Amino acid sequence: MIFSTNIERVKRNFQELSDLSVREDDGGYTRLAFSDQEMAAHQWLMDKLRSLSCDVSQDRVGNVIGRYGASSGPSIAFGSHLDTVPQGGLFDGALGVIAGLECLNQLYENTINVTHPLELICFTGEESNPLGGTFGSRTMAGLLERSDAYEKRLRECSFSWADVEASRKSKKDFLHFLELHIEQGSVLETHKKKIGVPNAIAGMLRLAVRIYGKAAHAGTTPMDLRQDALIVAADLIKKVNQIAVETQGALVATVGEIHVSPNVPSVVPGEVRLIVEIRGIDWSRVQSAGQSVTDWVKTRNHNSKVSRLVEKYPCQLSNQLQDEIIMYCSRNHVPFHHMFSGANHDANAMSTLCDTGMIFVPSKDGISHHPDEFTSWDDIEIGINTLIATITKLCDEENN
């Protein structure tokens, strides 16, 4: 059976969800992880799922699960998240959830009895937050590491380690997982393609760097007697960029957060704290680049400190699911493009539990995490149709 996305309903769902956000003067949408707005969005979703006769549950860390079909047995799952960055865009994360909701709407309206249970999962806390990004999916996959410091952060967010343990799933719970997402880059737009078929999700390493100099009066301290921490930091930023450029596309590296102390115009900077982020598919190259940064800092400034904040390993996505997406696109003359995901997603954590795939739709001008984030309704419709077709095909194949 061929399903056709009800794009007007999809638009209404986006509007209803946007009304649950903190709206900014510049048009941005804010639903931060663990906030009242994220919780309201989760309640909105649960109400929608109940109207479709789904078995609806919410685990102890806030992940919402809507199950359609049999109450037992491994599921074909799909979804994303509803939290945003501060002053974020309309589509990031929300598209995957609303697309999954539209899939279940189509099945319900056409009274389709699925041969395998389907689960729409809305993960809590995917964006950066005090418990780390992709918190909900990493909890579900059992990827969090227990420590006194982490338990303290859990308590500060009104969770406990017992909540984490109770929210874990296992490989026997899932057959497949699919996530539809905006690309958050400009590859599809550049190549004039409508669907991206990622084969992998890049890993990410974040280093916290503290560079110590000596604060001094900016007017009375000669240049040759200064120990300016910001000068070292500036050279480090250039070095980080050079390390990535020399890999000829294998890695990207960014210094996007920096704090200068005392941050006063009349004082030579005495300390700089910054975050170095390195991403790539080849984890050994990511690690090597991280070590190069560490070695450079230690050589240049003996009083510096470098520590690892985040390590998220790259993952390979399912060849079977890539093939299913490509077959649908080929049959329906939808231009597609092979690529990898430079951004991290909940699909990364889910790939440790089951075969996992992603579907990308274009982002205008590559903009995301910003009020100007935009994907056309035509492209959204194509993406949702691709998701629905892939899910129903997987149901048919699992039954054979």
Protein backbone atom coordinates (compact mmCIF):
# COMPACT_ATOMS: atom_id res chain seq x y z
CA MET A 1 0.00 0.00 0.00
CA ILE A 2 1.24 3.48 -0.88
CA PHE A 3 0.84 6.11 1.84
CA SER A 4 0.72 9.84 1.21
CA THR A 5 1.85 12.27 3.90
CA ASN A 6 -0.84 14.65 5.13
CA ILE A 7 1.39 17.70 4.97
CA GLU A 8 -1.30 20.03 6.34
CA ARG A 9 -1.50 17.92 9.49
CA VAL A 10 2.30 17.95 9.70
CA LYS A 11 2.24 21.77 9.51
CA ARG A 12 -0.38 21.93 12.28
CA ASN A 13 1.73 19.69 14.48
CA PHE A 14 4.76 21.92 14.02
CA GLN A 15 2.62 24.95 14.89
CA GLU A 16 1.24 23.30 18.02
CA LEU A 17 4.73 22.34 19.09
CA SER A 18 6.09 25.82 18.44
CA ASP A 19 3.36 27.23 20.72
CA LEU A 20 4.88 25.18 23.56
CA SER A 21 8.26 26.89 23.14
CA VAL A 22 9.71 30.03 24.60
CA ARG A 23 9.50 32.32 21.59
CA GLU A 24 12.35 34.76 21.08
CA ASP A 25 12.24 38.24 19.53
CA ASP A 26 14.31 36.98 16.61
CA GLY A 27 11.85 34.16 15.91
CA GLY A 28 13.81 31.41 17.62
CA TYR A 29 12.33 28.49 19.55
CA THR A 30 13.60 27.41 22.96
CA ARG A 31 12.71 24.09 24.62
CA LEU A 32 15.76 23.28 26.70
CA ALA A 33 16.47 19.79 28.02
CA PHE A 34 14.58 19.01 31.25
CA SER A 35 12.73 22.34 31.08
CA ASP A 36 9.01 22.92 31.52
CA GLN A 37 8.83 23.43 27.75
CA GLU A 38 10.40 20.07 26.95
CA MET A 39 8.09 18.35 29.44
CA ALA A 40 5.08 20.10 27.89
CA ALA A 41 6.19 18.94 24.45
CA HIS A 42 6.48 15.37 25.74
CA GLN A 43 2.95 15.59 27.19
CA TRP A 44 1.69 16.96 23.86
CA LEU A 45 3.22 13.96 22.09
CA MET A 46 1.80 11.44 24.56
CA ASP A 47 -1.70 12.88 24.06
CA LYS A 48 -1.30 12.57 20.29
CA LEU A 49 -0.11 8.97 20.58
CA ARG A 50 -2.99 7.96 22.84
CA SER A 51 -5.44 9.26 20.22
CA LEU A 52 -3.95 6.67 17.84
CA SER A 53 -4.55 3.77 20.26
CA CYS A 54 -0.85 3.47 21.00
CA ASP A 55 0.44 1.99 24.22
CA VAL A 56 2.18 5.07 25.63
CA SER A 57 4.87 5.06 28.31
CA GLN A 58 7.55 7.35 29.67
CA ASP A 59 10.66 5.91 31.27
CA ARG A 60 12.26 7.29 34.39
CA VAL A 61 14.59 9.70 32.55
CA GLY A 62 11.79 11.15 30.42
CA ASN A 63 12.03 9.22 27.13
CA VAL A 64 8.55 8.91 25.57
CA ILE A 65 7.67 5.63 23.83
CA GLY A 66 4.52 5.13 21.77
CA ARG A 67 4.00 1.51 20.77
CA TYR A 68 1.70 0.57 17.90
CA GLY A 69 0.78 -3.06 17.35
CA ALA A 70 1.61 -6.06 19.48
CA SER A 71 2.42 -5.42 23.14
CA SER A 72 5.32 -7.87 23.14
CA GLY A 73 8.27 -8.67 20.92
CA PRO A 74 11.10 -6.59 19.47
CA SER A 75 10.05 -3.42 17.68
CA ILE A 76 10.91 -1.50 14.57
CA ALA A 77 11.61 1.86 16.18
CA PHE A 78 11.99 5.39 14.88
CA GLY A 79 12.09 8.90 16.31
CA SER A 80 14.29 11.76 17.47
CA HIS A 81 13.96 14.52 20.11
CA LEU A 82 11.89 17.62 20.98
CA ASP A 83 14.38 19.66 23.02
CA THR A 84 16.25 22.51 21.33
CA VAL A 85 19.31 24.66 21.75
CA PRO A 86 18.65 28.18 23.05
CA GLN A 87 16.96 30.22 20.29
CA GLY A 88 16.97 27.21 18.00
CA GLY A 89 15.14 26.44 14.78
CA LEU A 90 11.76 24.85 14.11
CA PHE A 91 12.83 21.56 12.54
CA ASP A 92 15.92 20.16 14.30
CA GLY A 93 14.88 17.03 16.21
CA ALA A 94 11.18 17.84 16.01
CA LEU A 95 11.02 16.71 12.37
CA GLY A 96 11.95 13.13 13.29
CA VAL A 97 9.27 12.99 15.99
CA ILE A 98 6.51 14.61 13.93
CA ALA A 99 7.42 12.41 10.96
CA GLY A 100 7.11 9.33 13.16
CA LEU A 101 3.76 10.59 14.40
CA GLU A 102 2.58 11.02 10.82
CA CYS A 103 3.65 7.45 10.06
CA LEU A 104 1.48 6.15 12.90
CA ASN A 105 -1.38 8.41 11.80
CA GLN A 106 -1.28 6.87 8.34
CA LEU A 107 -1.33 3.33 9.69
CA TYR A 108 -4.15 4.11 12.13
CA GLU A 109 -6.34 5.89 9.55
CA ASN A 110 -5.92 3.06 7.08
CA THR A 111 -6.53 0.42 9.80
CA ILE A 112 -3.27 -1.35 8.98
CA ASN A 113 -2.41 -4.24 11.26
CA VAL A 114 1.37 -4.27 11.37
CA THR A 115 3.14 -7.60 11.51
CA HIS A 116 5.74 -6.27 13.94
CA PRO A 117 5.25 -3.71 16.70
CA LEU A 118 6.33 -0.18 15.84
CA GLU A 119 7.68 2.28 18.39
CA LEU A 120 7.97 6.02 18.10
CA ILE A 121 10.64 7.15 20.58
CA CYS A 122 11.14 10.74 21.64
CA PHE A 123 14.44 10.96 23.48
CA THR A 124 14.92 13.46 26.27
CA GLY A 125 17.90 15.80 26.48
CA GLU A 126 19.49 15.29 23.05
CA GLU A 127 20.99 18.76 22.88
CA SER A 128 23.88 19.91 25.08
CA ASN A 129 22.86 19.82 28.75
CA PRO A 130 24.40 19.26 32.22
CA LEU A 131 24.15 15.47 31.77
CA GLY A 132 25.71 15.46 28.32
CA GLY A 133 24.09 15.51 24.88
CA THR A 134 22.04 12.53 23.63
CA PHE A 135 21.32 11.81 27.29
CA GLY A 136 18.08 9.93 26.72
CA SER A 137 19.36 7.65 23.97
CA ARG A 138 22.65 6.97 25.75
CA THR A 139 20.66 6.04 28.86
CA MET A 140 18.45 3.70 26.85
CA ALA A 141 21.53 2.09 25.28
CA GLY A 142 23.33 1.68 28.63
CA LEU A 143 26.23 3.90 27.59
CA LEU A 144 26.45 6.15 30.66
CA GLU A 145 29.29 5.60 33.11
CA ARG A 146 28.60 5.76 36.82
CA SER A 147 30.71 8.04 39.00
CA ASP A 148 30.21 10.14 42.10
CA ALA A 149 30.48 13.31 40.04
CA TYR A 150 27.93 12.10 37.49
CA GLU A 151 25.50 10.96 40.18
CA LYS A 152 25.73 14.45 41.67
CA ARG A 153 24.82 15.97 38.30
CA LEU A 154 21.93 13.53 37.98
CA ARG A 155 20.56 14.61 41.36
CA GLU A 156 20.86 18.26 40.35
CA CYS A 157 18.60 17.43 37.39
CA SER A 158 16.14 15.49 39.61
CA PHE A 159 17.30 12.04 38.46
CA SER A 160 19.12 9.19 40.17
CA TRP A 161 21.34 6.35 39.01
CA ALA A 162 18.41 4.03 39.75
CA ASP A 163 16.41 5.99 37.14
CA VAL A 164 19.21 5.44 34.64
CA GLU A 165 19.34 1.71 35.30
CA ALA A 166 15.56 1.36 35.08
CA SER A 167 15.52 3.08 31.66
CA ARG A 168 17.98 0.77 29.92
CA LYS A 169 16.91 -1.41 27.01
CA SER A 170 18.68 -4.37 25.44
CA LYS A 171 19.35 -5.70 21.97
CA LYS A 172 16.37 -8.05 22.24
CA ASP A 173 14.03 -5.05 22.43
CA PHE A 174 14.64 -3.75 18.88
CA LEU A 175 14.91 -5.00 15.32
CA HIS A 176 15.76 -1.68 13.65
CA PHE A 177 15.90 2.03 14.41
CA LEU A 178 15.41 4.87 11.90
CA GLU A 179 15.83 8.61 12.40
CA LEU A 180 14.68 11.26 9.94
CA HIS A 181 16.53 14.54 10.43
CA ILE A 182 17.38 17.77 8.67
CA GLU A 183 20.91 17.61 7.31
CA GLN A 184 22.19 20.64 9.28
CA GLY A 185 24.68 21.28 6.49
CA SER A 186 24.66 22.24 2.82
CA VAL A 187 25.77 19.03 1.06
CA LEU A 188 22.31 18.07 -0.25
CA GLU A 189 21.50 21.60 -1.34
CA THR A 190 24.87 21.92 -3.09
CA HIS A 191 24.40 18.63 -4.96
CA LYS A 192 20.70 19.32 -5.64
CA LYS A 193 19.57 16.12 -3.93
CA LYS A 194 16.39 15.55 -1.94
CA ILE A 195 17.43 12.69 0.35
CA GLY A 196 20.70 12.05 2.14
CA VAL A 197 21.63 8.47 2.99
CA PRO A 198 24.32 8.55 5.70
CA ASN A 199 26.63 5.56 6.00
CA ALA A 200 28.18 6.67 9.30
CA ILE A 201 28.00 9.19 12.13
CA ALA A 202 31.21 10.96 13.04
CA GLY A 203 32.77 10.53 16.45
CA MET A 204 33.47 13.53 18.65
CA LEU A 205 36.27 14.38 21.07
CA ARG A 206 36.12 17.48 23.27
CA LEU A 207 39.17 18.71 25.14
CA ALA A 208 39.03 21.25 27.95
CA VAL A 209 42.18 23.40 27.85
CA ARG A 210 43.36 25.81 30.57
CA ILE A 211 46.27 28.06 29.69
CA TYR A 212 47.95 30.00 32.48
CA GLY A 213 49.88 33.21 32.04
CA LYS A 214 50.29 36.11 34.43
CA ALA A 215 47.79 38.92 34.82
CA ALA A 216 49.48 42.32 34.73
CA HIS A 217 48.71 45.98 34.13
CA ALA A 218 48.21 46.54 30.42
CA GLY A 219 49.72 50.00 30.52
CA THR A 220 52.81 49.44 32.62
CA THR A 221 53.96 45.95 31.58
CA PRO A 222 56.39 46.00 28.61
CA MET A 223 55.62 43.62 25.77
CA ASP A 224 58.80 41.60 26.29
CA LEU A 225 57.95 40.97 29.95
CA ARG A 226 54.39 39.77 29.46
CA GLN A 227 53.05 36.26 30.01
CA ASP A 228 49.86 36.71 28.00
CA ALA A 229 47.69 33.57 28.14
CA LEU A 230 45.51 34.81 25.30
CA ILE A 231 48.45 34.98 22.89
CA VAL A 232 49.08 31.27 23.50
CA ALA A 233 45.37 30.57 23.11
CA ALA A 234 45.26 32.45 19.81
CA ASP A 235 48.16 30.39 18.49
CA LEU A 236 46.40 27.22 19.69
CA ILE A 237 43.23 28.11 17.80
CA LYS A 238 45.27 28.50 14.61
CA LYS A 239 47.03 25.18 15.34
CA VAL A 240 43.73 23.35 15.82
CA ASN A 241 42.54 24.66 12.45
CA GLN A 242 45.82 23.63 10.81
CA ILE A 243 45.64 20.08 12.22
CA ALA A 244 42.17 19.61 10.72
CA VAL A 245 42.99 21.21 7.35
CA GLU A 246 46.01 18.93 6.93
CA THR A 247 43.74 15.84 7.06
CA GLN A 248 42.19 17.00 3.74
CA GLY A 249 38.59 16.49 4.83
CA ALA A 250 39.00 13.52 7.15
CA LEU A 251 38.45 15.67 10.26
CA VAL A 252 36.87 18.92 11.33
CA ALA A 253 38.03 20.80 14.41
CA THR A 254 36.63 23.84 16.17
CA VAL A 255 37.30 26.14 19.10
CA GLY A 256 33.82 27.54 19.70
CA GLU A 257 33.97 28.33 23.40
CA ILE A 258 36.54 30.54 25.10
CA HIS A 259 36.73 32.33 28.45
CA VAL A 260 39.37 34.95 29.25
CA SER A 261 40.29 35.96 32.79
CA PRO A 262 40.08 38.56 34.16
CA ASN A 263 38.49 39.77 30.89
CA VAL A 264 39.25 43.43 31.56
CA PRO A 265 40.61 45.80 28.85
CA SER A 266 43.34 47.17 31.11
CA VAL A 267 44.72 43.79 32.27
CA VAL A 268 46.96 41.35 30.41
CA PRO A 269 45.03 38.05 30.31
CA GLY A 270 46.26 35.74 33.07
CA GLU A 271 44.21 32.67 32.19
CA VAL A 272 42.25 31.32 29.24
CA ARG A 273 39.84 28.38 29.26
CA LEU A 274 38.64 26.97 25.97
CA ILE A 275 37.06 23.89 24.42
CA VAL A 276 38.60 22.10 21.44
CA GLU A 277 36.18 19.87 19.54
CA ILE A 278 37.37 17.34 16.94
CA ARG A 279 35.04 15.21 14.81
CA GLY A 280 35.63 12.48 12.25
CA ILE A 281 34.66 9.00 11.07
CA ASP A 282 38.10 7.47 11.71
CA TRP A 283 38.40 7.38 15.50
CA SER A 284 42.14 6.72 15.42
CA ARG A 285 42.65 9.96 13.50
CA VAL A 286 40.40 11.85 15.92
CA GLN A 287 42.47 10.50 18.83
CA SER A 288 45.71 11.33 17.07
CA ALA A 289 44.58 14.89 16.43
CA GLY A 290 43.58 15.21 20.09
CA GLN A 291 47.02 14.04 21.14
CA SER A 292 48.63 16.53 18.76
CA VAL A 293 46.68 19.34 20.39
CA THR A 294 47.65 18.14 23.86
CA ASP A 295 51.33 17.85 22.95
CA TRP A 296 51.37 21.31 21.36
CA VAL A 297 49.80 22.91 24.43
CA LYS A 298 52.19 21.21 26.83
CA THR A 299 55.21 22.17 24.74
CA ARG A 300 54.11 25.80 24.38
CA ASN A 301 52.89 26.36 27.95
CA HIS A 302 54.15 24.09 30.73
CA ASN A 303 51.57 25.35 33.23
CA SER A 304 48.64 24.41 31.02
CA LYS A 305 46.10 21.67 31.69
CA VAL A 306 44.31 19.53 29.11
CA SER A 307 41.51 17.10 29.99
CA ARG A 308 39.04 15.05 28.00
CA LEU A 309 35.47 16.24 28.46
CA VAL A 310 33.55 14.11 25.95
CA GLU A 311 34.32 11.03 23.89
CA LYS A 312 31.58 9.88 21.53
CA TYR A 313 32.72 7.13 19.22
CA PRO A 314 31.79 7.07 15.52
CA CYS A 315 29.34 4.45 14.31
CA GLN A 316 28.68 2.72 11.03
CA LEU A 317 25.05 2.71 9.96
CA SER A 318 23.22 -0.37 8.69
CA ASN A 319 23.91 -1.36 5.09
CA GLN A 320 20.49 -3.03 4.95
CA LEU A 321 18.67 0.14 5.93
CA GLN A 322 20.74 2.22 3.52
CA ASP A 323 19.77 -0.19 0.75
CA GLU A 324 16.07 0.05 1.65
CA ILE A 325 16.16 3.85 1.55
CA ILE A 326 18.06 3.87 -1.73
CA MET A 327 15.65 1.37 -3.33
CA TYR A 328 12.68 3.56 -2.41
CA CYS A 329 14.40 6.64 -3.81
CA SER A 330 15.36 4.85 -7.03
CA ARG A 331 11.86 3.46 -7.61
CA ASN A 332 10.27 6.85 -7.02
CA HIS A 333 12.86 8.95 -8.88
CA VAL A 334 13.91 10.81 -5.73
CA PRO A 335 17.47 12.20 -6.12
CA PHE A 336 19.62 10.91 -3.25
CA HIS A 337 23.19 11.31 -2.08
CA HIS A 338 25.55 9.04 -0.12
CA MET A 339 27.16 10.93 2.75
CA PHE A 340 28.12 10.80 6.41
CA SER A 341 26.77 12.72 9.36
CA GLY A 342 29.16 15.19 10.92
CA ALA A 343 26.61 15.96 13.64
CA ASN A 344 25.88 13.54 16.45
CA HIS A 345 22.38 12.09 16.77
CA ASP A 346 20.37 9.73 18.95
CA ALA A 347 20.85 7.19 16.16
CA ASN A 348 24.50 6.90 17.25
CA ALA A 349 23.57 5.48 20.65
CA MET A 350 20.81 3.31 19.19
CA SER A 351 23.29 1.73 16.77
CA THR A 352 24.73 -0.18 19.76
CA LEU A 353 21.37 -1.93 20.20
CA CYS A 354 20.22 -2.71 16.65
CA ASP A 355 20.58 -2.04 12.92
CA THR A 356 20.24 1.72 12.61
CA GLY A 357 19.72 4.07 9.69
CA MET A 358 19.20 7.77 9.05
CA ILE A 359 17.39 9.80 6.41
CA PHE A 360 18.44 13.40 5.77
CA VAL A 361 16.47 16.18 4.08
CA PRO A 362 18.05 19.45 2.90
CA SER A 363 18.72 22.45 5.12
CA LYS A 364 18.56 25.80 3.31
CA ASP A 365 22.02 27.39 3.24
CA GLY A 366 23.18 24.67 5.66
CA ILE A 367 21.74 26.61 8.61
CA SER A 368 20.71 24.81 11.80
CA HIS A 369 20.55 25.56 15.55
CA HIS A 370 19.41 29.03 14.52
CA PRO A 371 16.08 30.83 14.01
CA ASP A 372 16.75 30.94 10.24
CA GLU A 373 16.81 27.13 10.03
CA PHE A 374 14.54 26.15 7.14
CA THR A 375 13.51 23.07 5.16
CA SER A 376 10.76 23.40 2.55
CA TRP A 377 7.47 21.60 3.12
CA ASP A 378 7.98 19.80 -0.21
CA ASP A 379 11.30 18.40 1.04
CA ILE A 380 9.73 17.49 4.39
CA GLU A 381 6.96 15.61 2.58
CA ILE A 382 9.50 13.68 0.53
CA GLY A 383 11.42 12.81 3.69
CA ILE A 384 8.36 11.59 5.58
CA ASN A 385 7.18 9.52 2.59
CA THR A 386 10.64 7.93 2.48
CA LEU A 387 10.49 7.13 6.19
CA ILE A 388 6.99 5.61 6.01
CA ALA A 389 7.86 3.51 2.97
CA THR A 390 11.05 2.22 4.60
CA ILE A 391 9.27 1.30 7.83
CA THR A 392 6.46 -0.57 6.07
CA LYS A 393 8.94 -2.39 3.82
CA LEU A 394 10.88 -3.51 6.90
CA CYS A 395 7.64 -4.82 8.40
CA ASP A 396 6.99 -6.87 5.25
CA GLU A 397 10.53 -8.25 5.18
CA GLU A 398 10.57 -9.22 8.86
CA ASN A 399 7.36 -11.16 8.26
CA ASN A 400 8.91 -13.24 5.45
